[in-house]
């Protein structure tokens, strides 16, 4: 944030202290090993991107906001802006349609993106603009493009970014289509959950580009060979994001009737169940999960070859694989 903006921000001093505490917490958790990303989290003021936000309470959501006439309410807003938790930023008909992601998860995803100086980055899901600001701090405003479907979201993100002193390209459009007018990209990062990898993204990537995106309840990291070929594995972490909206069909809801409660309560089984929804019978998924000794997310991956893409366990050509997207057949050997 520039000096002029700091002078105009009555919360700047308290926010800097809260931000330092957050960064210390993230560093202690091991999610900020790169000094460049640590500097970005230390210097980009998250509170400017969430002038109000929603937190879950019994029966719905409570709004905390910067201009609360109650000083205690303003203090709660500021403290909450620097807690390591996601913050809902947009409600529509009682449902969250946009949010500011949990900082520790953002740090892990940004580290996995493996950016280098001068890389061009496309972000799918502008949200509050905070993630775009972190990217802009790292690679420069001119190298960052962020896309979101709704004008009200992109307008707000652009205003937040300007207040924080950053001016990346903020584009209103369907994130599943990428942003061909700003391509090619060295890196693509999504902050919304996908049912499959949009074909348009690979076509807008340079060779050896990296794509980091939430899929199922995990985070997928792909290396792009060319416009029709990419492959990668999931990170270890769990991830729950607002779904990508636009032209991409939503993933089918997995059937869970009759499955043991201990399985439904297990995060790693829910990951497998969601990943294979529409391709694998839930009872077969449960049998596989038990037989393979409850595999961690890192054992799963995704391969894209032309108009086919599939998820797999351990080996892309191995016995366990499941089609992603609307077409294709899954292969299962038991």
CSV table of C-alpha atoms in Angstrom, one decimal, residues 55-324:
chain,number,residue,atom,x,y,z
A,55,UNK,CA,-19.2,-15.1,9.2
A,56,UNK,CA,-21.4,-18.1,9.9
A,57,UNK,CA,-23.6,-18.0,12.9
A,58,UNK,CA,-26.5,-20.2,14.0
A,59,UNK,CA,-29.2,-20.0,11.4
A,60,UNK,CA,-27.3,-17.9,8.8
A,61,UNK,CA,-24.6,-15.2,8.6
A,62,UNK,CA,-23.5,-12.2,10.5
A,63,UNK,CA,-22.1,-9.2,8.8
A,64,UNK,CA,-19.0,-7.4,10.2
A,65,UNK,CA,-18.1,-4.1,8.5
A,66,UNK,CA,-15.5,-1.3,8.6
A,67,UNK,CA,-18.1,1.5,9.1
A,68,UNK,CA,-19.9,-0.1,12.0
A,69,UNK,CA,-21.0,2.8,14.3
A,70,UNK,CA,-20.0,0.6,17.3
A,71,UNK,CA,-16.2,0.8,18.0
A,72,UNK,CA,-16.3,-2.8,19.3
A,73,UNK,CA,-17.8,-3.9,16.0
A,74,UNK,CA,-15.1,-2.1,14.0
A,75,UNK,CA,-12.5,-3.8,16.1
A,76,UNK,CA,-14.0,-7.2,15.6
A,77,UNK,CA,-14.1,-6.5,11.8
A,78,UNK,CA,-10.4,-5.6,11.7
A,79,UNK,CA,-9.3,-8.5,13.9
A,80,UNK,CA,-11.3,-10.9,11.9
A,81,UNK,CA,-9.8,-9.7,8.6
A,82,UNK,CA,-6.4,-11.0,9.8
A,83,UNK,CA,-7.5,-14.3,11.2
A,84,UNK,CA,-6.5,-17.4,9.3
A,85,UNK,CA,-10.0,-18.2,8.0
A,86,UNK,CA,-12.1,-17.7,4.9
A,87,UNK,CA,-14.5,-14.7,4.8
A,88,UNK,CA,-17.7,-14.7,2.9
A,89,UNK,CA,-17.9,-11.5,0.8
A,90,UNK,CA,-21.1,-11.9,-1.3
A,91,UNK,CA,-24.5,-13.4,-0.4
A,92,UNK,CA,-27.2,-14.1,-2.9
A,93,UNK,CA,-30.5,-15.6,-1.8
A,94,UNK,CA,-28.8,-16.7,1.4
A,95,UNK,CA,-26.0,-18.5,-0.3
A,96,UNK,CA,-22.3,-17.4,-0.6
A,97,UNK,CA,-21.3,-16.7,-4.1
A,98,UNK,CA,-17.9,-15.1,-3.4
A,99,UNK,CA,-15.4,-15.2,-0.6
A,100,UNK,CA,-11.9,-14.3,0.5
A,101,UNK,CA,-10.0,-17.6,0.9
A,102,UNK,CA,-8.2,-18.7,4.1
A,103,UNK,CA,-4.8,-17.1,4.1
A,104,UNK,CA,-2.9,-20.4,4.9
A,105,UNK,CA,-4.6,-22.1,2.0
A,106,UNK,CA,-3.9,-19.2,-0.3
A,107,UNK,CA,-0.2,-19.3,0.7
A,108,UNK,CA,0.0,-23.1,-0.1
A,109,UNK,CA,-1.6,-22.6,-3.5
A,110,UNK,CA,0.6,-19.6,-4.4
A,111,UNK,CA,3.7,-21.6,-3.4
A,112,UNK,CA,2.5,-24.5,-5.5
A,113,UNK,CA,2.1,-22.1,-8.5
A,114,UNK,CA,5.9,-21.9,-8.6
A,115,UNK,CA,6.0,-18.5,-10.2
A,116,UNK,CA,9.2,-16.9,-11.5
A,117,UNK,CA,10.0,-13.2,-12.1
A,118,UNK,CA,8.2,-12.0,-15.2
A,119,UNK,CA,5.6,-14.8,-15.3
A,120,UNK,CA,2.2,-13.9,-16.6
A,121,UNK,CA,-0.6,-15.2,-14.4
A,122,UNK,CA,-4.3,-15.6,-14.9
A,123,UNK,CA,-6.5,-15.9,-11.9
A,124,UNK,CA,-10.0,-17.4,-12.2
A,125,UNK,CA,-12.3,-15.9,-9.6
A,126,UNK,CA,-11.4,-12.3,-8.7
A,127,UNK,CA,-13.3,-12.5,-5.4
A,128,UNK,CA,-12.3,-9.5,-3.2
A,129,UNK,CA,-9.1,-8.8,-5.2
A,130,UNK,CA,-6.8,-9.8,-2.4
A,131,UNK,CA,-5.3,-12.8,-4.2
A,132,UNK,CA,-4.7,-10.7,-7.3
A,133,UNK,CA,-2.9,-8.1,-5.1
A,134,UNK,CA,-0.6,-10.8,-3.7
A,135,UNK,CA,0.2,-12.0,-7.2
A,136,UNK,CA,0.7,-8.4,-8.4
A,137,UNK,CA,3.1,-7.8,-5.5
A,138,UNK,CA,5.1,-10.9,-6.6
A,139,UNK,CA,5.2,-10.6,-10.4
A,140,UNK,CA,4.0,-7.0,-11.1
A,141,UNK,CA,0.6,-5.5,-11.9
A,142,UNK,CA,1.2,-5.7,-15.7
A,143,UNK,CA,1.6,-9.5,-15.5
A,144,UNK,CA,-1.6,-10.3,-13.6
A,145,UNK,CA,-5.1,-10.8,-15.0
A,146,UNK,CA,-8.1,-11.7,-12.8
A,147,UNK,CA,-11.5,-12.8,-14.2
A,148,UNK,CA,-14.9,-13.1,-12.6
A,149,UNK,CA,-18.4,-13.6,-13.9
A,150,UNK,CA,-20.3,-10.7,-12.2
A,151,UNK,CA,-19.7,-7.0,-12.8
A,152,UNK,CA,-20.4,-6.2,-9.2
A,153,UNK,CA,-17.6,-8.5,-8.1
A,154,UNK,CA,-15.1,-7.2,-10.6
A,155,UNK,CA,-16.0,-3.6,-9.9
A,156,UNK,CA,-15.5,-4.1,-6.2
A,157,UNK,CA,-12.3,-6.0,-6.7
A,158,UNK,CA,-10.9,-3.3,-9.0
A,159,UNK,CA,-11.8,-0.6,-6.4
A,160,UNK,CA,-10.1,-2.6,-3.6
A,161,UNK,CA,-7.0,-3.1,-5.7
A,162,UNK,CA,-6.8,0.6,-6.5
A,163,UNK,CA,-7.1,1.5,-2.8
A,164,UNK,CA,-4.2,-0.9,-2.1
A,165,UNK,CA,-2.1,0.6,-4.9
A,166,UNK,CA,-2.3,-2.2,-7.4
A,167,UNK,CA,-3.7,-2.1,-11.0
A,168,UNK,CA,-3.7,-5.6,-12.6
A,169,UNK,CA,-6.2,-6.3,-15.4
A,170,UNK,CA,-9.6,-7.0,-13.9
A,171,UNK,CA,-11.9,-8.7,-16.5
A,172,UNK,CA,-15.6,-9.5,-16.3
A,173,UNK,CA,-16.3,-12.8,-18.0
A,174,UNK,CA,-16.8,-16.6,-17.8
A,175,UNK,CA,-13.7,-18.0,-16.1
A,176,UNK,CA,-14.2,-21.3,-17.8
A,177,UNK,CA,-13.2,-19.5,-21.0
A,178,UNK,CA,-10.1,-18.0,-19.6
A,179,UNK,CA,-9.1,-14.7,-21.0
A,180,UNK,CA,-7.9,-15.2,-24.6
A,181,UNK,CA,-7.3,-11.4,-25.1
A,182,UNK,CA,-4.5,-11.5,-22.5
A,183,UNK,CA,-3.0,-14.9,-23.3
A,184,UNK,CA,-0.7,-16.7,-23.3
A,185,UNK,CA,-0.1,-17.3,-19.6
A,186,UNK,CA,2.7,-18.9,-17.7
A,187,UNK,CA,0.5,-19.7,-14.7
A,188,UNK,CA,-3.2,-20.1,-14.1
A,189,UNK,CA,-4.7,-20.2,-10.5
A,190,UNK,CA,-8.3,-20.7,-9.7
A,191,UNK,CA,-10.0,-19.7,-6.5
A,192,UNK,CA,-13.3,-21.6,-7.2
A,193,UNK,CA,-14.0,-25.3,-7.3
A,194,UNK,CA,-14.0,-27.1,-10.7
A,195,UNK,CA,-15.8,-30.3,-11.8
A,196,UNK,CA,-13.0,-30.7,-14.5
A,197,UNK,CA,-10.3,-28.7,-16.2
A,198,UNK,CA,-11.7,-26.3,-18.8
A,199,UNK,CA,-10.3,-27.0,-22.3
A,200,UNK,CA,-9.8,-23.3,-23.0
A,201,UNK,CA,-7.2,-22.9,-20.2
A,202,UNK,CA,-4.7,-25.2,-21.7
A,203,UNK,CA,-5.0,-23.5,-25.1
A,204,UNK,CA,-4.1,-20.2,-23.4
A,205,UNK,CA,-1.0,-21.6,-21.6
A,206,UNK,CA,2.6,-21.5,-22.7
A,207,UNK,CA,4.4,-24.9,-22.8
A,208,UNK,CA,5.5,-26.0,-19.2
A,209,UNK,CA,2.9,-23.7,-17.7
A,210,UNK,CA,1.5,-24.6,-14.3
A,211,UNK,CA,-2.2,-24.7,-13.3
A,212,UNK,CA,-3.3,-24.8,-9.7
A,213,UNK,CA,-7.0,-25.2,-9.1
A,214,UNK,CA,-9.5,-26.7,-6.6
A,215,UNK,CA,-11.1,-29.9,-7.8
A,216,UNK,CA,-13.3,-32.2,-5.7
A,217,UNK,CA,-12.2,-31.2,-2.2
A,218,UNK,CA,-8.5,-30.9,-3.0
A,219,UNK,CA,-6.1,-28.7,-4.9
A,220,UNK,CA,-4.8,-30.0,-8.2
A,221,UNK,CA,-1.4,-28.9,-9.6
A,222,UNK,CA,-1.0,-29.5,-13.4
A,223,UNK,CA,2.0,-29.1,-15.7
A,224,UNK,CA,0.9,-28.2,-19.2
A,225,UNK,CA,2.7,-29.8,-22.1
A,226,UNK,CA,0.7,-28.1,-24.9
A,227,UNK,CA,-2.9,-27.1,-25.7
A,228,UNK,CA,-4.1,-30.7,-25.4
A,229,UNK,CA,-1.9,-32.3,-22.8
A,230,UNK,CA,-1.5,-31.8,-19.1
A,231,UNK,CA,-0.9,-33.9,-16.1
A,232,UNK,CA,-0.4,-33.5,-12.3
A,233,UNK,CA,-1.2,-34.6,-8.8
A,234,UNK,CA,-3.2,-33.2,-5.9
A,235,UNK,CA,-1.6,-31.3,-3.0
A,236,UNK,CA,-1.9,-32.8,0.4
A,237,UNK,CA,-4.3,-30.2,1.7
A,238,UNK,CA,-8.1,-30.2,1.7
A,239,UNK,CA,-9.9,-27.3,0.1
A,240,UNK,CA,-13.5,-26.1,0.0
A,241,UNK,CA,-14.3,-23.3,-2.5
A,242,UNK,CA,-17.4,-21.7,-4.0
A,243,UNK,CA,-18.1,-23.5,-7.3
A,244,UNK,CA,-17.1,-22.0,-10.6
A,245,UNK,CA,-20.1,-20.4,-12.2
A,246,UNK,CA,-20.7,-19.9,-15.9
A,247,UNK,CA,-20.7,-22.3,-18.8
A,248,UNK,CA,-19.1,-25.2,-17.0
A,249,UNK,CA,-21.7,-27.8,-15.8
A,250,UNK,CA,-21.7,-28.5,-12.1
A,251,UNK,CA,-20.4,-31.8,-10.8
A,252,UNK,CA,-23.1,-34.2,-9.8
A,253,UNK,CA,-23.8,-34.6,-6.2
A,254,UNK,CA,-22.5,-37.9,-4.9
A,255,UNK,CA,-25.1,-40.4,-3.6
A,256,UNK,CA,-24.4,-41.3,0.0
A,257,UNK,CA,-27.4,-43.3,1.1
A,258,UNK,CA,-26.5,-46.4,3.0
A,259,UNK,CA,-22.8,-45.6,3.4
A,260,UNK,CA,-21.3,-46.0,6.9
A,261,UNK,CA,-21.3,-42.8,8.9
A,262,UNK,CA,-17.6,-43.3,9.7
A,263,UNK,CA,-16.8,-43.1,6.0
A,264,UNK,CA,-19.0,-40.0,5.4
A,265,UNK,CA,-17.2,-38.3,8.3
A,266,UNK,CA,-13.8,-39.0,6.8
A,267,UNK,CA,-12.3,-36.1,4.8
A,268,UNK,CA,-10.3,-38.4,2.5
A,269,UNK,CA,-13.3,-40.6,1.7
A,270,UNK,CA,-15.4,-37.5,0.9
A,271,UNK,CA,-12.6,-36.4,-1.5
A,272,UNK,CA,-12.7,-39.7,-3.3
A,273,UNK,CA,-16.5,-39.8,-3.4
A,274,UNK,CA,-16.7,-36.3,-4.9
A,275,UNK,CA,-13.8,-37.0,-7.3
A,276,UNK,CA,-15.5,-40.1,-8.7
A,277,UNK,CA,-19.1,-38.8,-8.6
A,278,UNK,CA,-20.9,-39.8,-11.7
A,279,UNK,CA,-18.3,-42.3,-12.7
A,280,UNK,CA,-18.0,-44.8,-9.8
A,281,UNK,CA,-20.7,-46.3,-7.6
A,282,UNK,CA,-20.4,-45.0,-4.1
A,283,UNK,CA,-20.2,-48.5,-2.6
A,284,UNK,CA,-17.4,-49.3,-5.0
A,285,UNK,CA,-15.6,-46.1,-4.0
A,286,UNK,CA,-15.9,-47.2,-0.3
A,287,UNK,CA,-14.5,-50.6,-1.1
A,288,UNK,CA,-11.6,-49.1,-3.0
A,289,UNK,CA,-10.9,-46.6,-0.2
A,290,UNK,CA,-10.7,-49.4,2.3
A,291,UNK,CA,-8.7,-51.7,0.1
A,292,UNK,CA,-6.1,-49.0,-0.7
A,293,UNK,CA,-5.8,-48.1,3.0
A,294,UNK,CA,-7.4,-44.7,2.9
A,295,UNK,CA,-5.1,-43.1,0.4
A,296,UNK,CA,-3.9,-39.5,0.9
A,297,UNK,CA,-4.7,-36.9,-1.7
A,298,UNK,CA,-1.1,-36.9,-3.0
A,299,UNK,CA,-1.7,-40.4,-4.5
A,300,UNK,CA,-4.4,-39.0,-6.8
A,301,UNK,CA,-3.8,-37.1,-10.0
A,302,UNK,CA,-5.5,-35.9,-13.2
A,303,UNK,CA,-4.5,-36.4,-16.9
A,304,UNK,CA,-5.8,-34.3,-19.8
A,305,UNK,CA,-5.3,-35.7,-23.4
A,306,UNK,CA,-7.3,-33.9,-26.0
A,307,UNK,CA,-11.0,-34.1,-25.2
A,308,UNK,CA,-10.4,-36.7,-22.6
A,309,UNK,CA,-9.5,-36.1,-19.0
A,310,UNK,CA,-9.5,-38.5,-16.1
A,311,UNK,CA,-8.6,-38.7,-12.4
A,312,UNK,CA,-6.5,-41.6,-11.2
A,313,UNK,CA,-5.0,-43.3,-8.2
A,314,UNK,CA,-1.2,-43.8,-8.2
A,315,UNK,CA,-0.7,-44.2,-11.9
A,316,UNK,CA,-2.5,-42.4,-14.9
A,317,UNK,CA,-2.4,-45.7,-16.8
A,318,UNK,CA,-3.1,-47.9,-13.7
A,319,UNK,CA,-6.2,-49.9,-12.8
A,320,UNK,CA,-8.0,-47.1,-11.0
A,321,UNK,CA,-9.2,-44.1,-13.1
A,322,UNK,CA,-12.4,-42.1,-13.6
A,323,UNK,CA,-13.5,-39.8,-16.3
A,324,UNK,CA,-14.0,-36.1,-15.5
